[in-house]
Short mmCIF file of C-alpha atoms in Angstrom, two decimals:
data_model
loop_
_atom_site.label_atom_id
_atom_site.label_comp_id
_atom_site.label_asym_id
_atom_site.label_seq_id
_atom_site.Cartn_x
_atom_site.Cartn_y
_atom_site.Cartn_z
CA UNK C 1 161.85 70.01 92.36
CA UNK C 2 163.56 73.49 91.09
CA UNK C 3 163.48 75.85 93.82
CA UNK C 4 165.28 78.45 92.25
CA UNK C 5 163.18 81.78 91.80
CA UNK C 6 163.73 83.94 88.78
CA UNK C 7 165.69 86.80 88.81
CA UNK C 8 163.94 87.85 85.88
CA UNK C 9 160.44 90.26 86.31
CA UNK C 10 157.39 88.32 84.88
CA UNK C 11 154.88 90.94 83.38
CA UNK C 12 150.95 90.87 83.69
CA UNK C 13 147.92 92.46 81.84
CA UNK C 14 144.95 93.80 83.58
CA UNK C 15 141.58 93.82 82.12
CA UNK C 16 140.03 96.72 79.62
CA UNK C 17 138.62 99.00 81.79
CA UNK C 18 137.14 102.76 80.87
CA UNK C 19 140.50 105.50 80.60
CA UNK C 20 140.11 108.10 83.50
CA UNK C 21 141.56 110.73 80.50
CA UNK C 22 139.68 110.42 77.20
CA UNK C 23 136.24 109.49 77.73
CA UNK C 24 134.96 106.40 75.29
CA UNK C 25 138.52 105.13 75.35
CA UNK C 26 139.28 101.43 77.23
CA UNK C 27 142.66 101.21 79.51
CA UNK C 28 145.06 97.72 79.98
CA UNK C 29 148.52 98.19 81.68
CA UNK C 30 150.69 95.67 81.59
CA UNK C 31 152.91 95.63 84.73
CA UNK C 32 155.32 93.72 86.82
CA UNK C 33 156.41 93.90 90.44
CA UNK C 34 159.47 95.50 92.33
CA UNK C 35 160.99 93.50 94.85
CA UNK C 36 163.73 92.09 95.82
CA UNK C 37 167.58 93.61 95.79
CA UNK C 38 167.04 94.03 91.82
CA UNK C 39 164.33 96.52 92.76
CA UNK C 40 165.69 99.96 91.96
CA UNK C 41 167.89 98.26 89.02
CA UNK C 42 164.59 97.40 87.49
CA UNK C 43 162.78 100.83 88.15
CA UNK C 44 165.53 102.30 86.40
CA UNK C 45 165.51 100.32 83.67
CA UNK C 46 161.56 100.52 83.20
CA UNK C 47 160.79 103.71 84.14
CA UNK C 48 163.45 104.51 80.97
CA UNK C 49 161.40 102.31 78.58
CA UNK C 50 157.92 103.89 79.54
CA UNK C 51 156.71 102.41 82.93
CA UNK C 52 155.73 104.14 86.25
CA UNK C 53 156.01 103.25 89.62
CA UNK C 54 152.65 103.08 91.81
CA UNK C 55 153.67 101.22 95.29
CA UNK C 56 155.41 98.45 94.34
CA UNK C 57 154.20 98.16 90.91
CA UNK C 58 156.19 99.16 87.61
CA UNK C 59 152.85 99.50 84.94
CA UNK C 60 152.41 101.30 81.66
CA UNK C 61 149.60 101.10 79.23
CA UNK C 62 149.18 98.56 76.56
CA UNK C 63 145.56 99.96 75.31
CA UNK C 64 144.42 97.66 72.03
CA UNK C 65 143.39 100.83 70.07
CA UNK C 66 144.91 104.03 71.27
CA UNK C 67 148.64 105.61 71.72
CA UNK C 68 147.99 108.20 73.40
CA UNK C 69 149.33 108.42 76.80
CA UNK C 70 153.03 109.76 76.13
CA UNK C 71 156.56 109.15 78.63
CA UNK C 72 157.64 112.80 79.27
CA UNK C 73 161.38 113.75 80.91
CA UNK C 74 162.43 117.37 81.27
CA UNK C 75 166.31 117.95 80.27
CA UNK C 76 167.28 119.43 83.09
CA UNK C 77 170.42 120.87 81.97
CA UNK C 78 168.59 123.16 79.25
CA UNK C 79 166.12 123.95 80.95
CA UNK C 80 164.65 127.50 80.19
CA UNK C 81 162.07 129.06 82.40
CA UNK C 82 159.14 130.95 80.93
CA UNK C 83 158.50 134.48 83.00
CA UNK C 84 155.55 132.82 84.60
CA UNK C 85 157.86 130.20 85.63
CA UNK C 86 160.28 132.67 86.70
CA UNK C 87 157.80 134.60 88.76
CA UNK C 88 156.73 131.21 90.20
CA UNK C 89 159.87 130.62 91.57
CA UNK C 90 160.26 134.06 92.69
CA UNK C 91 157.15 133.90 94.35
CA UNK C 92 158.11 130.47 96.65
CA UNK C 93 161.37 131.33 97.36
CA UNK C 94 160.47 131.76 101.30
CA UNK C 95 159.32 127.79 101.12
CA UNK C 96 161.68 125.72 103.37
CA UNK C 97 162.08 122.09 101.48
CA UNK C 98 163.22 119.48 103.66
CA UNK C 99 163.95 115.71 102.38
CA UNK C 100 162.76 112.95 104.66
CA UNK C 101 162.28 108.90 103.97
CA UNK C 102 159.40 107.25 102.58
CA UNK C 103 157.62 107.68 105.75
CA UNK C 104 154.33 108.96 106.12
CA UNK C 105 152.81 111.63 108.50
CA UNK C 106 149.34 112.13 109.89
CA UNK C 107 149.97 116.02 108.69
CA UNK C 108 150.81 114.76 105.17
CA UNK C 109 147.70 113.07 105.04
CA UNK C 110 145.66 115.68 106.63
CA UNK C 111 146.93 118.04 103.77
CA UNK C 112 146.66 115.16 101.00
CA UNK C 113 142.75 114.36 102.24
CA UNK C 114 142.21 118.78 101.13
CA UNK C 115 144.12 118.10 97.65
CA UNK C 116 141.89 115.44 96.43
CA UNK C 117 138.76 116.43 98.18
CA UNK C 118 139.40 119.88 96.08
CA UNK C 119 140.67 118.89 92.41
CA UNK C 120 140.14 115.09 92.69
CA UNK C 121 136.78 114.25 94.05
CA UNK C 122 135.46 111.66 91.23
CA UNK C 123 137.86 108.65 90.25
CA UNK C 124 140.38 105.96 91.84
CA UNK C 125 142.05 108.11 94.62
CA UNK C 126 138.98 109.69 95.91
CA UNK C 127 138.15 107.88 98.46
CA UNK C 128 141.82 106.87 100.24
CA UNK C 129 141.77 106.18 103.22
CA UNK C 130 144.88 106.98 105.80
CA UNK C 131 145.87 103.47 105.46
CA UNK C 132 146.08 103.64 101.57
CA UNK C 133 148.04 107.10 102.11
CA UNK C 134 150.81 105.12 104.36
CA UNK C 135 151.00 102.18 102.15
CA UNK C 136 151.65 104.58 98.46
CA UNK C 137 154.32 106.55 100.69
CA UNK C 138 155.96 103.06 102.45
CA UNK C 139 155.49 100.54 99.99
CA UNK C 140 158.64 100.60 98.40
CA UNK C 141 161.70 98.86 97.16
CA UNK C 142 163.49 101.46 95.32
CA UNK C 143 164.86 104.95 96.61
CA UNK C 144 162.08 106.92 97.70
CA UNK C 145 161.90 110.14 99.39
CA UNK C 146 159.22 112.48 100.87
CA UNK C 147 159.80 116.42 99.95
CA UNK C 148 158.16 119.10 102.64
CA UNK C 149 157.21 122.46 101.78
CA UNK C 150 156.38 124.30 104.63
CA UNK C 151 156.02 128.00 105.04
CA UNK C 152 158.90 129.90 107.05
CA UNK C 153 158.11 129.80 110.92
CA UNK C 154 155.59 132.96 112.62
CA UNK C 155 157.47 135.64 113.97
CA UNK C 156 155.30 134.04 116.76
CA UNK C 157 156.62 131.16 117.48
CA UNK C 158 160.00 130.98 115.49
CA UNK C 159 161.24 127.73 116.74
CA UNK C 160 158.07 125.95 115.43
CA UNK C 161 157.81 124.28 111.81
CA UNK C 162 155.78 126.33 109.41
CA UNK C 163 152.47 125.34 107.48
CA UNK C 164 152.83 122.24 105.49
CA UNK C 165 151.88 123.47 102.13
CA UNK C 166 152.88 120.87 99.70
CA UNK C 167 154.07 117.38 99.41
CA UNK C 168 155.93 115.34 96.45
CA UNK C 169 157.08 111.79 96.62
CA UNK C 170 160.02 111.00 94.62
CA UNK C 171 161.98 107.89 93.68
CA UNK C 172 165.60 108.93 93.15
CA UNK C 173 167.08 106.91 89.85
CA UNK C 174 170.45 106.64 88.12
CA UNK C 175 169.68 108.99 85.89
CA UNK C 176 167.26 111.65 87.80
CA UNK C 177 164.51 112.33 89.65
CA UNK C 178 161.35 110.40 88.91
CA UNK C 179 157.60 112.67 90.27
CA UNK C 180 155.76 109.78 91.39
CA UNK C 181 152.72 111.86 93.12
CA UNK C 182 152.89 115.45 94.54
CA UNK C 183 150.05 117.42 96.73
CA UNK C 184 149.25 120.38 97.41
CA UNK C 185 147.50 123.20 99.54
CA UNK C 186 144.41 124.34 96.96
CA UNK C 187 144.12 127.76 98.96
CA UNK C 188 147.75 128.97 97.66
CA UNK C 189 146.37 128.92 94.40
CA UNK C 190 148.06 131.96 93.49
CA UNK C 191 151.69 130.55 94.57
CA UNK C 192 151.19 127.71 91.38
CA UNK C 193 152.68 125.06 94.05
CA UNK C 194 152.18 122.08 91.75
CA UNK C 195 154.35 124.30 88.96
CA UNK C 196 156.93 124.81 92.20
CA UNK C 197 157.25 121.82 92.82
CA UNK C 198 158.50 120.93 89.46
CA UNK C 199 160.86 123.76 89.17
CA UNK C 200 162.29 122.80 92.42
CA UNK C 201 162.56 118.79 91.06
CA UNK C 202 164.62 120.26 88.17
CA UNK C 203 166.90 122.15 90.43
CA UNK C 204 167.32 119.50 92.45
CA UNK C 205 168.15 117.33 89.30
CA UNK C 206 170.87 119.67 88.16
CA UNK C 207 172.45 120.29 91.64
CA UNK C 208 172.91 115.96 91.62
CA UNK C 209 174.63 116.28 88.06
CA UNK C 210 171.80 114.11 86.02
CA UNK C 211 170.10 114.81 83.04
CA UNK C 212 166.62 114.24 83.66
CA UNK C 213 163.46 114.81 85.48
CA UNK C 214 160.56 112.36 84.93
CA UNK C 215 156.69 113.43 84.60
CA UNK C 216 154.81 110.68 84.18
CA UNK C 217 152.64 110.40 81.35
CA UNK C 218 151.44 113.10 78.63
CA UNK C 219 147.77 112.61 77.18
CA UNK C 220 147.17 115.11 74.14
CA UNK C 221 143.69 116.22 74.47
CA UNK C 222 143.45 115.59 78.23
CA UNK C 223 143.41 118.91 80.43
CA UNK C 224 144.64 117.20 83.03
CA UNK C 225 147.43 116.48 81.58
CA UNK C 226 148.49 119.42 79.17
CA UNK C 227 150.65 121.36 82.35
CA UNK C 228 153.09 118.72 81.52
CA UNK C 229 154.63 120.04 77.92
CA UNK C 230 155.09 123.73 79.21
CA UNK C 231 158.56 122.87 80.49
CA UNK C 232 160.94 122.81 77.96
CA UNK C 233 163.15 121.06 76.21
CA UNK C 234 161.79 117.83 76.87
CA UNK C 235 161.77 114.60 75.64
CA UNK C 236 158.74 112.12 74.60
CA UNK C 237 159.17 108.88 74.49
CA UNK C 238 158.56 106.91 70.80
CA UNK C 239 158.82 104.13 68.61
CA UNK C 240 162.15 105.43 67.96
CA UNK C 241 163.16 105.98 71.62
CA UNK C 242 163.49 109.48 72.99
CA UNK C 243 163.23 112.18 71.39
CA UNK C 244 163.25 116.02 71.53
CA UNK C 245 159.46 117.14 71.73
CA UNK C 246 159.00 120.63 70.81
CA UNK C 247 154.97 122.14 70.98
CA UNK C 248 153.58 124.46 68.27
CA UNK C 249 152.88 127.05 71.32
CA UNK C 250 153.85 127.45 74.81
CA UNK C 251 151.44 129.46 76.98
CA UNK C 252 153.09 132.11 79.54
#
């Protein structure tokens, strides 16, 4: 009997089921798993033709009749800030960042329970439980990282962390920084955290000397989704491969 276990990644396909972004549309994914040493070889590899990484799953879609989620990476390197972007940044700049390991907190899932009880309260992540928070931030085989934003200590008590105001959970690749999932504080509104958070991923990218900053998926037509093409130049991912994406008009 061969014993030997593949070092190549066998792919699956889920069943149609309705698309969380364009209502009337059916979703499939096709998607493998990340284990084993190989693991952040593959997400590399994957997350360059397309996929994403949820836990220890690399997925993208494979819908029968539509195209329309799109791969988005910033080029960090040429970036240009808009003035709102600038005035974003401007505005955060008293946020202290720290970078810890995949490793939960019950504070990180105090503040993630607000984000999606506020802009999430319909659809698959509504109703995670503290348990499903720790196993999206631990379960993984590639190089993962947890990013706090706090707010700069009270005059108060100065030796004592700030407010935990927002949370992203990055995988960090070959070639940049990959956004997995970030959170937020909803009662900051006015400091644009989820914009911040970006800016501060494509910093971050240029400071390591790589190119790119992954997004996730673009869906034209879906609001959630239209932040995504305000920070340019980026690149969309084709039949052709990469290429430059430019939009017709970029809000300020």
């Amino acid at each position: 009997m061969n014993t030997q276990t593949s070092l190549s990644p066998q792919f699956y396909l889920t069943a149609p089921a309705p698309c969380p972004y364009l209502a009337g549309e059916m979703e499939r994914k096709v998607f493998t798993h990340l284990i084993g040493p190989r693991a952040g070889e593959m997400n590399d590899l994957l997350t360059q033709g397309g996929f994403r990484r949820s836990q220890n799953i690399a997925y993208r879609p494979a819908c029968e009749r539509c195209r329309a989620c799109v791969s988005v990476r910033i080029l960090a390197n040429a970036f240009k800030p808009t003035k709102s972007m600038r005035r974003v940044m401007t505005s955060n700049r008293d946020l202290v960042s720290t970078v810890f390991p995949a490793q939960p907190s019950t504070e990180q899932f105090s503040l993630f329970r607000r984000y999606l009880d506020f802009r999430h309260q319909t659809g698959g992540m509504s109703d995670m439980s503290a348990l499903d928070y720790v196993i999206m931030v631990e379960d993984t085989h590639v190089q993962t990282r947890i990013i706090e934003y706090r707010l700069p200590p009270s005059d108060e008590a100065p030796d004592e962390k700030g407010e935990l105001v927002a949370v992203a959970l990055t995988d960090l690749m070959g070639d940049g920084l990959s956004m997995v999932y970030s959170f937020f504080n909803p009662e900051f509104d006015k400091r644009s955290l989820g914009t911040f958070m970006v800016l501060d991923h494509i910093e971050r990218t240029r400071n390591l000397g790589l190119p790119h900053v992954y997004l996730g998926y673009w869906v034209k037509g879906s609001r959630k989704m239209g932040y995504k093409v305000r920070y340019q130049p980026q690149e969309h991912l084709t039949a052709h491969g990469w290429e430059v994406y430019a939009p017709e008009e970029i809000s300020e």
